[in-house]
Amino acid sequence: LCLNRLKTLRIISHFDSPICSISSPMASSYSAPSLHAPAPPLFSKKENIIPINSKIVELSESRAELVNRIQGLKQDLQNWRSKLDTQAKSYRDDLSELKKSLNVEVDQLQSEFQELRTTLQQQQEDVTASLRNLGLQDVSGEIKKVEGTDEKVQDLPKENSGKETEQ
Protein backbone atom coordinates (compact mmCIF):
# COMPACT_ATOMS: atom_id res chain seq x y z
CA LEU A 1 0.00 0.00 0.00
CA CYS A 2 2.79 2.40 0.91
CA LEU A 3 4.71 1.46 -2.22
CA ASN A 4 1.64 2.16 -4.35
CA ARG A 5 1.33 5.59 -2.79
CA LEU A 6 4.99 6.23 -3.43
CA LYS A 7 4.61 5.26 -7.09
CA THR A 8 1.55 7.50 -7.36
CA LEU A 9 3.51 10.42 -5.93
CA ARG A 10 6.30 9.83 -8.43
CA ILE A 11 3.84 9.68 -11.31
CA ILE A 12 2.12 12.87 -10.19
CA SER A 13 5.41 14.72 -9.81
CA HIS A 14 6.43 13.44 -13.25
CA PHE A 15 3.33 14.91 -14.88
CA ASP A 16 3.87 18.22 -13.10
CA SER A 17 7.18 18.71 -14.86
CA PRO A 18 7.23 20.97 -17.95
CA ILE A 19 8.71 18.20 -20.10
CA CYS A 20 5.52 16.23 -19.97
CA SER A 21 3.05 18.78 -21.32
CA ILE A 22 0.41 17.83 -23.82
CA SER A 23 0.98 19.68 -27.07
CA SER A 24 -1.56 18.01 -29.25
CA PRO A 25 -3.71 20.38 -31.35
CA MET A 26 -6.83 18.50 -30.29
CA ALA A 27 -5.84 18.68 -26.66
CA SER A 28 -5.58 22.43 -26.82
CA SER A 29 -8.93 22.80 -28.59
CA TYR A 30 -10.78 20.42 -26.27
CA SER A 31 -11.13 21.23 -22.66
CA ALA A 32 -13.05 18.84 -20.46
CA PRO A 33 -14.97 20.17 -17.54
CA SER A 34 -12.91 19.60 -14.46
CA LEU A 35 -14.45 18.36 -11.26
CA HIS A 36 -11.66 19.69 -9.12
CA ALA A 37 -9.80 22.86 -9.65
CA PRO A 38 -6.06 22.35 -9.55
CA ALA A 39 -4.87 23.09 -6.06
CA PRO A 40 -1.86 25.30 -5.68
CA PRO A 41 1.11 23.40 -4.29
CA LEU A 42 1.37 23.79 -0.55
CA PHE A 43 5.09 23.17 -0.51
CA SER A 44 7.76 23.59 -3.06
CA LYS A 45 9.07 20.51 -4.85
CA LYS A 46 12.20 20.34 -2.71
CA GLU A 47 10.13 20.29 0.46
CA ASN A 48 8.01 17.42 -0.94
CA ILE A 49 11.06 15.37 -1.87
CA ILE A 50 12.52 15.42 1.64
CA PRO A 51 9.49 13.79 3.37
CA ILE A 52 9.20 11.26 0.57
CA ASN A 53 12.86 10.30 0.88
CA SER A 54 12.55 9.96 4.65
CA LYS A 55 9.43 7.81 4.19
CA ILE A 56 11.30 5.63 1.69
CA VAL A 57 14.15 5.16 4.15
CA GLU A 58 11.70 4.43 6.95
CA LEU A 59 9.80 1.91 4.82
CA SER A 60 13.03 0.24 3.73
CA GLU A 61 14.14 -0.13 7.35
CA SER A 62 10.73 -1.46 8.32
CA ARG A 63 10.84 -3.93 5.44
CA ALA A 64 14.31 -5.11 6.45
CA GLU A 65 13.15 -5.62 10.03
CA LEU A 66 10.13 -7.59 8.85
CA VAL A 67 12.25 -9.74 6.53
CA ASN A 68 14.66 -10.49 9.40
CA ARG A 69 11.77 -11.32 11.70
CA ILE A 70 10.20 -13.63 9.10
CA GLN A 71 13.53 -15.38 8.57
CA GLY A 72 13.89 -15.82 12.32
CA LEU A 73 10.39 -17.27 12.56
CA LYS A 74 11.11 -19.63 9.66
CA GLN A 75 14.28 -20.80 11.42
CA ASP A 76 12.37 -21.28 14.69
CA LEU A 77 9.74 -23.31 12.84
CA GLN A 78 12.38 -25.50 11.20
CA ASN A 79 14.05 -26.08 14.58
CA TRP A 80 10.71 -26.92 16.17
CA ARG A 81 9.86 -29.37 13.36
CA SER A 82 13.28 -30.98 13.67
CA LYS A 83 12.87 -31.44 17.43
CA LEU A 84 9.35 -32.77 16.93
CA ASP A 85 10.54 -35.26 14.30
CA THR A 86 13.36 -36.41 16.57
CA GLN A 87 10.98 -36.85 19.48
CA ALA A 88 8.44 -38.73 17.34
CA LYS A 89 11.18 -41.06 16.05
CA SER A 90 12.33 -41.68 19.61
CA TYR A 91 8.78 -42.53 20.70
CA ARG A 92 8.31 -44.84 17.70
CA ASP A 93 11.56 -46.64 18.53
CA ASP A 94 10.53 -47.00 22.18
CA LEU A 95 7.12 -48.35 21.19
CA SER A 96 8.73 -50.78 18.76
CA GLU A 97 11.05 -52.10 21.48
CA LEU A 98 8.15 -52.42 23.93
CA LYS A 99 6.11 -54.29 21.34
CA LYS A 100 8.98 -56.70 20.69
CA SER A 101 9.47 -57.21 24.42
CA LEU A 102 5.78 -57.86 24.98
CA ASN A 103 5.66 -60.29 22.06
CA VAL A 104 8.61 -62.21 23.54
CA GLU A 105 6.88 -62.35 26.94
CA VAL A 106 3.61 -63.49 25.36
CA ASP A 107 5.45 -66.22 23.46
CA GLN A 108 7.15 -67.34 26.69
CA LEU A 109 3.84 -67.44 28.55
CA GLN A 110 2.21 -69.42 25.75
CA SER A 111 5.10 -71.85 25.81
CA GLU A 112 4.89 -72.21 29.60
CA PHE A 113 1.13 -72.79 29.47
CA GLN A 114 1.59 -75.40 26.78
CA GLU A 115 4.23 -77.12 28.94
CA LEU A 116 1.88 -77.02 31.94
CA ARG A 117 -0.96 -78.44 29.85
CA THR A 118 1.28 -81.21 28.58
CA THR A 119 2.55 -81.93 32.11
CA LEU A 120 -0.98 -82.08 33.52
CA GLN A 121 -2.12 -84.41 30.74
CA GLN A 122 0.90 -86.63 31.35
CA GLN A 123 0.24 -86.71 35.10
CA GLN A 124 -3.41 -87.55 34.49
CA GLU A 125 -2.39 -90.39 32.19
CA ASP A 126 0.14 -91.61 34.78
CA VAL A 127 -2.48 -91.60 37.56
CA THR A 128 -4.95 -93.44 35.35
CA ALA A 129 -2.29 -96.02 34.43
CA SER A 130 -1.33 -96.46 38.10
CA LEU A 131 -4.95 -97.03 39.06
CA ARG A 132 -5.31 -99.64 36.33
CA ASN A 133 -2.18 -101.37 37.49
CA LEU A 134 -3.48 -101.49 41.04
CA GLY A 135 -6.79 -102.91 39.89
CA LEU A 136 -8.72 -99.88 40.98
CA GLN A 137 -10.08 -99.16 37.58
CA ASP A 138 -13.56 -100.12 38.76
CA VAL A 139 -13.17 -97.86 41.77
CA SER A 140 -12.27 -94.88 39.56
CA GLY A 141 -15.36 -95.61 37.47
CA GLU A 142 -17.48 -95.64 40.63
CA ILE A 143 -15.90 -92.35 41.74
CA LYS A 144 -16.89 -90.80 38.44
CA LYS A 145 -20.47 -92.10 38.89
CA VAL A 146 -20.63 -90.67 42.41
CA GLU A 147 -19.31 -87.33 41.20
CA GLY A 148 -21.99 -87.29 38.48
CA THR A 149 -24.79 -87.93 41.02
CA ASP A 150 -23.43 -85.22 43.31
CA GLU A 151 -23.69 -82.80 40.45
CA LYS A 152 -27.29 -83.89 39.82
CA VAL A 153 -28.20 -83.41 43.47
CA GLN A 154 -26.72 -79.94 43.44
CA ASP A 155 -28.70 -79.08 40.30
CA LEU A 156 -32.07 -79.96 41.92
CA PRO A 157 -34.28 -77.09 43.12
CA LYS A 158 -34.24 -76.29 46.84
CA GLU A 159 -37.73 -77.70 47.38
CA ASN A 160 -36.69 -81.17 46.24
CA SER A 161 -33.49 -81.12 48.24
CA GLY A 162 -35.48 -80.16 51.34
CA LYS A 163 -37.92 -83.07 50.85
CA GLU A 164 -35.10 -85.55 50.44
CA THR A 165 -33.55 -84.52 53.73
CA GLU A 166 -36.91 -84.87 55.57
CA GLN A 167 -37.41 -88.47 54.40
mmCIF file of C-alpha atoms in Angstrom:
data_model
loop_
_atom_site.group_PDB
_atom_site.id
_atom_site.type_symbol
_atom_site.label_atom_id
_atom_site.label_comp_id
_atom_site.label_asym_id
_atom_site.label_seq_id
_atom_site.Cartn_x
_atom_site.Cartn_y
_atom_site.Cartn_z
ATOM 1 C CA LEU A 1 0.000 0.000 0.000
ATOM 2 C CA CYS A 2 2.787 2.397 0.909
ATOM 3 C CA LEU A 3 4.710 1.464 -2.222
ATOM 4 C CA ASN A 4 1.636 2.163 -4.347
ATOM 5 C CA ARG A 5 1.330 5.594 -2.787
ATOM 6 C CA LEU A 6 4.987 6.228 -3.429
ATOM 7 C CA LYS A 7 4.608 5.261 -7.089
ATOM 8 C CA THR A 8 1.552 7.500 -7.360
ATOM 9 C CA LEU A 9 3.508 10.417 -5.932
ATOM 10 C CA ARG A 10 6.297 9.827 -8.430
ATOM 11 C CA ILE A 11 3.837 9.677 -11.311
ATOM 12 C CA ILE A 12 2.123 12.867 -10.185
ATOM 13 C CA SER A 13 5.406 14.718 -9.814
ATOM 14 C CA HIS A 14 6.431 13.440 -13.252
ATOM 15 C CA PHE A 15 3.326 14.905 -14.876
ATOM 16 C CA ASP A 16 3.867 18.219 -13.102
ATOM 17 C CA SER A 17 7.175 18.707 -14.865
ATOM 18 C CA PRO A 18 7.230 20.970 -17.946
ATOM 19 C CA ILE A 19 8.711 18.196 -20.095
ATOM 20 C CA CYS A 20 5.516 16.227 -19.971
ATOM 21 C CA SER A 21 3.048 18.777 -21.315
ATOM 22 C CA ILE A 22 0.414 17.835 -23.824
ATOM 23 C CA SER A 23 0.980 19.683 -27.065
ATOM 24 C CA SER A 24 -1.556 18.010 -29.255
ATOM 25 C CA PRO A 25 -3.714 20.378 -31.350
ATOM 26 C CA MET A 26 -6.832 18.496 -30.287
ATOM 27 C CA ALA A 27 -5.842 18.681 -26.664
ATOM 28 C CA SER A 28 -5.583 22.427 -26.823
ATOM 29 C CA SER A 29 -8.927 22.803 -28.590
ATOM 30 C CA TYR A 30 -10.777 20.424 -26.272
ATOM 31 C CA SER A 31 -11.127 21.232 -22.655
ATOM 32 C CA ALA A 32 -13.053 18.835 -20.463
ATOM 33 C CA PRO A 33 -14.972 20.171 -17.538
ATOM 34 C CA SER A 34 -12.909 19.601 -14.461
ATOM 35 C CA LEU A 35 -14.453 18.364 -11.255
ATOM 36 C CA HIS A 36 -11.657 19.694 -9.123
ATOM 37 C CA ALA A 37 -9.802 22.861 -9.654
ATOM 38 C CA PRO A 38 -6.057 22.349 -9.548
ATOM 39 C CA ALA A 39 -4.867 23.088 -6.057
ATOM 40 C CA PRO A 40 -1.862 25.301 -5.676
ATOM 41 C CA PRO A 41 1.107 23.405 -4.286
ATOM 42 C CA LEU A 42 1.367 23.792 -0.550
ATOM 43 C CA PHE A 43 5.085 23.165 -0.512
ATOM 44 C CA SER A 44 7.758 23.591 -3.058
ATOM 45 C CA LYS A 45 9.065 20.506 -4.848
ATOM 46 C CA LYS A 46 12.199 20.344 -2.714
ATOM 47 C CA GLU A 47 10.133 20.290 0.461
ATOM 48 C CA ASN A 48 8.008 17.420 -0.943
ATOM 49 C CA ILE A 49 11.061 15.367 -1.866
ATOM 50 C CA ILE A 50 12.520 15.420 1.645
ATOM 51 C CA PRO A 51 9.486 13.788 3.374
ATOM 52 C CA ILE A 52 9.202 11.259 0.569
ATOM 53 C CA ASN A 53 12.856 10.297 0.882
ATOM 54 C CA SER A 54 12.548 9.960 4.648
ATOM 55 C CA LYS A 55 9.434 7.809 4.188
ATOM 56 C CA ILE A 56 11.299 5.635 1.686
ATOM 57 C CA VAL A 57 14.151 5.157 4.145
ATOM 58 C CA GLU A 58 11.696 4.430 6.950
ATOM 59 C CA LEU A 59 9.797 1.907 4.818
ATOM 60 C CA SER A 60 13.033 0.242 3.729
ATOM 61 C CA GLU A 61 14.138 -0.130 7.347
ATOM 62 C CA SER A 62 10.734 -1.458 8.324
ATOM 63 C CA ARG A 63 10.839 -3.927 5.437
ATOM 64 C CA ALA A 64 14.311 -5.107 6.448
ATOM 65 C CA GLU A 65 13.151 -5.621 10.028
ATOM 66 C CA LEU A 66 10.127 -7.591 8.846
ATOM 67 C CA VAL A 67 12.254 -9.743 6.533
ATOM 68 C CA ASN A 68 14.655 -10.487 9.404
ATOM 69 C CA ARG A 69 11.773 -11.317 11.697
ATOM 70 C CA ILE A 70 10.196 -13.628 9.102
ATOM 71 C CA GLN A 71 13.534 -15.383 8.565
ATOM 72 C CA GLY A 72 13.889 -15.823 12.325
ATOM 73 C CA LEU A 73 10.386 -17.265 12.559
ATOM 74 C CA LYS A 74 11.113 -19.629 9.665
ATOM 75 C CA GLN A 75 14.278 -20.799 11.425
ATOM 76 C CA ASP A 76 12.369 -21.282 14.688
ATOM 77 C CA LEU A 77 9.738 -23.306 12.835
ATOM 78 C CA GLN A 78 12.380 -25.498 11.204
ATOM 79 C CA ASN A 79 14.052 -26.083 14.582
ATOM 80 C CA TRP A 80 10.707 -26.924 16.168
ATOM 81 C CA ARG A 81 9.864 -29.367 13.362
ATOM 82 C CA SER A 82 13.275 -30.985 13.673
ATOM 83 C CA LYS A 83 12.868 -31.440 17.430
ATOM 84 C CA LEU A 84 9.354 -32.774 16.933
ATOM 85 C CA ASP A 85 10.537 -35.257 14.296
ATOM 86 C CA THR A 86 13.361 -36.409 16.574
ATOM 87 C CA GLN A 87 10.981 -36.850 19.484
ATOM 88 C CA ALA A 88 8.444 -38.730 17.337
ATOM 89 C CA LYS A 89 11.178 -41.056 16.053
ATOM 90 C CA SER A 90 12.331 -41.681 19.613
ATOM 91 C CA TYR A 91 8.784 -42.533 20.696
ATOM 92 C CA ARG A 92 8.310 -44.837 17.697
ATOM 93 C CA ASP A 93 11.562 -46.635 18.526
ATOM 94 C CA ASP A 94 10.532 -47.002 22.181
ATOM 95 C CA LEU A 95 7.125 -48.353 21.188
ATOM 96 C CA SER A 96 8.727 -50.782 18.758
ATOM 97 C CA GLU A 97 11.049 -52.097 21.478
ATOM 98 C CA LEU A 98 8.154 -52.418 23.929
ATOM 99 C CA LYS A 99 6.115 -54.289 21.335
ATOM 100 C CA LYS A 100 8.981 -56.695 20.687
ATOM 101 C CA SER A 101 9.475 -57.213 24.420
ATOM 102 C CA LEU A 102 5.777 -57.863 24.981
ATOM 103 C CA ASN A 103 5.665 -60.290 22.061
ATOM 104 C CA VAL A 104 8.609 -62.209 23.537
ATOM 105 C CA GLU A 105 6.884 -62.355 26.936
ATOM 106 C CA VAL A 106 3.605 -63.494 25.361
ATOM 107 C CA ASP A 107 5.449 -66.222 23.465
ATOM 108 C CA GLN A 108 7.152 -67.339 26.690
ATOM 109 C CA LEU A 109 3.840 -67.439 28.552
ATOM 110 C CA GLN A 110 2.208 -69.416 25.753
ATOM 111 C CA SER A 111 5.100 -71.855 25.809
ATOM 112 C CA GLU A 112 4.893 -72.207 29.602
ATOM 113 C CA PHE A 113 1.133 -72.787 29.472
ATOM 114 C CA GLN A 114 1.593 -75.399 26.778
ATOM 115 C CA GLU A 115 4.230 -77.123 28.939
ATOM 116 C CA LEU A 116 1.876 -77.021 31.937
ATOM 117 C CA ARG A 117 -0.964 -78.442 29.854
ATOM 118 C CA THR A 118 1.284 -81.215 28.582
ATOM 119 C CA THR A 119 2.552 -81.931 32.115
ATOM 120 C CA LEU A 120 -0.982 -82.084 33.518
ATOM 121 C CA GLN A 121 -2.115 -84.412 30.741
ATOM 122 C CA GLN A 122 0.901 -86.633 31.348
ATOM 123 C CA GLN A 123 0.236 -86.709 35.103
ATOM 124 C CA GLN A 124 -3.408 -87.546 34.494
ATOM 125 C CA GLU A 125 -2.395 -90.392 32.188
ATOM 126 C CA ASP A 126 0.138 -91.611 34.780
ATOM 127 C CA VAL A 127 -2.478 -91.596 37.562
ATOM 128 C CA THR A 128 -4.954 -93.444 35.349
ATOM 129 C CA ALA A 129 -2.293 -96.018 34.430
ATOM 130 C CA SER A 130 -1.333 -96.461 38.098
ATOM 131 C CA LEU A 131 -4.948 -97.029 39.058
ATOM 132 C CA ARG A 132 -5.313 -99.638 36.326
ATOM 133 C CA ASN A 133 -2.178 -101.368 37.494
ATOM 134 C CA LEU A 134 -3.480 -101.489 41.045
ATOM 135 C CA GLY A 135 -6.790 -102.910 39.891
ATOM 136 C CA LEU A 136 -8.718 -99.879 40.985
ATOM 137 C CA GLN A 137 -10.084 -99.156 37.580
ATOM 138 C CA ASP A 138 -13.560 -100.122 38.758
ATOM 139 C CA VAL A 139 -13.165 -97.864 41.774
ATOM 140 C CA SER A 140 -12.268 -94.883 39.564
ATOM 141 C CA GLY A 141 -15.356 -95.609 37.466
ATOM 142 C CA GLU A 142 -17.475 -95.639 40.627
ATOM 143 C CA ILE A 143 -15.897 -92.350 41.739
ATOM 144 C CA LYS A 144 -16.894 -90.801 38.440
ATOM 145 C CA LYS A 145 -20.465 -92.104 38.894
ATOM 146 C CA VAL A 146 -20.633 -90.671 42.407
ATOM 147 C CA GLU A 147 -19.305 -87.328 41.203
ATOM 148 C CA GLY A 148 -21.990 -87.294 38.481
ATOM 149 C CA THR A 149 -24.786 -87.933 41.017
ATOM 150 C CA ASP A 150 -23.431 -85.217 43.311
ATOM 151 C CA GLU A 151 -23.692 -82.796 40.446
ATOM 152 C CA LYS A 152 -27.289 -83.889 39.816
ATOM 153 C CA VAL A 153 -28.198 -83.406 43.468
ATOM 154 C CA GLN A 154 -26.724 -79.936 43.443
ATOM 155 C CA ASP A 155 -28.703 -79.080 40.296
ATOM 156 C CA LEU A 156 -32.073 -79.963 41.919
ATOM 157 C CA PRO A 157 -34.277 -77.094 43.119
ATOM 158 C CA LYS A 158 -34.241 -76.286 46.837
ATOM 159 C CA GLU A 159 -37.733 -77.697 47.377
ATOM 160 C CA ASN A 160 -36.685 -81.174 46.242
ATOM 161 C CA SER A 161 -33.490 -81.125 48.240
ATOM 162 C CA GLY A 162 -35.483 -80.164 51.341
ATOM 163 C CA LYS A 163 -37.917 -83.074 50.849
ATOM 164 C CA GLU A 164 -35.098 -85.554 50.436
ATOM 165 C CA THR A 165 -33.550 -84.520 53.730
ATOM 166 C CA GLU A 166 -36.913 -84.872 55.569
ATOM 167 C CA GLN A 167 -37.412 -88.466 54.402
#
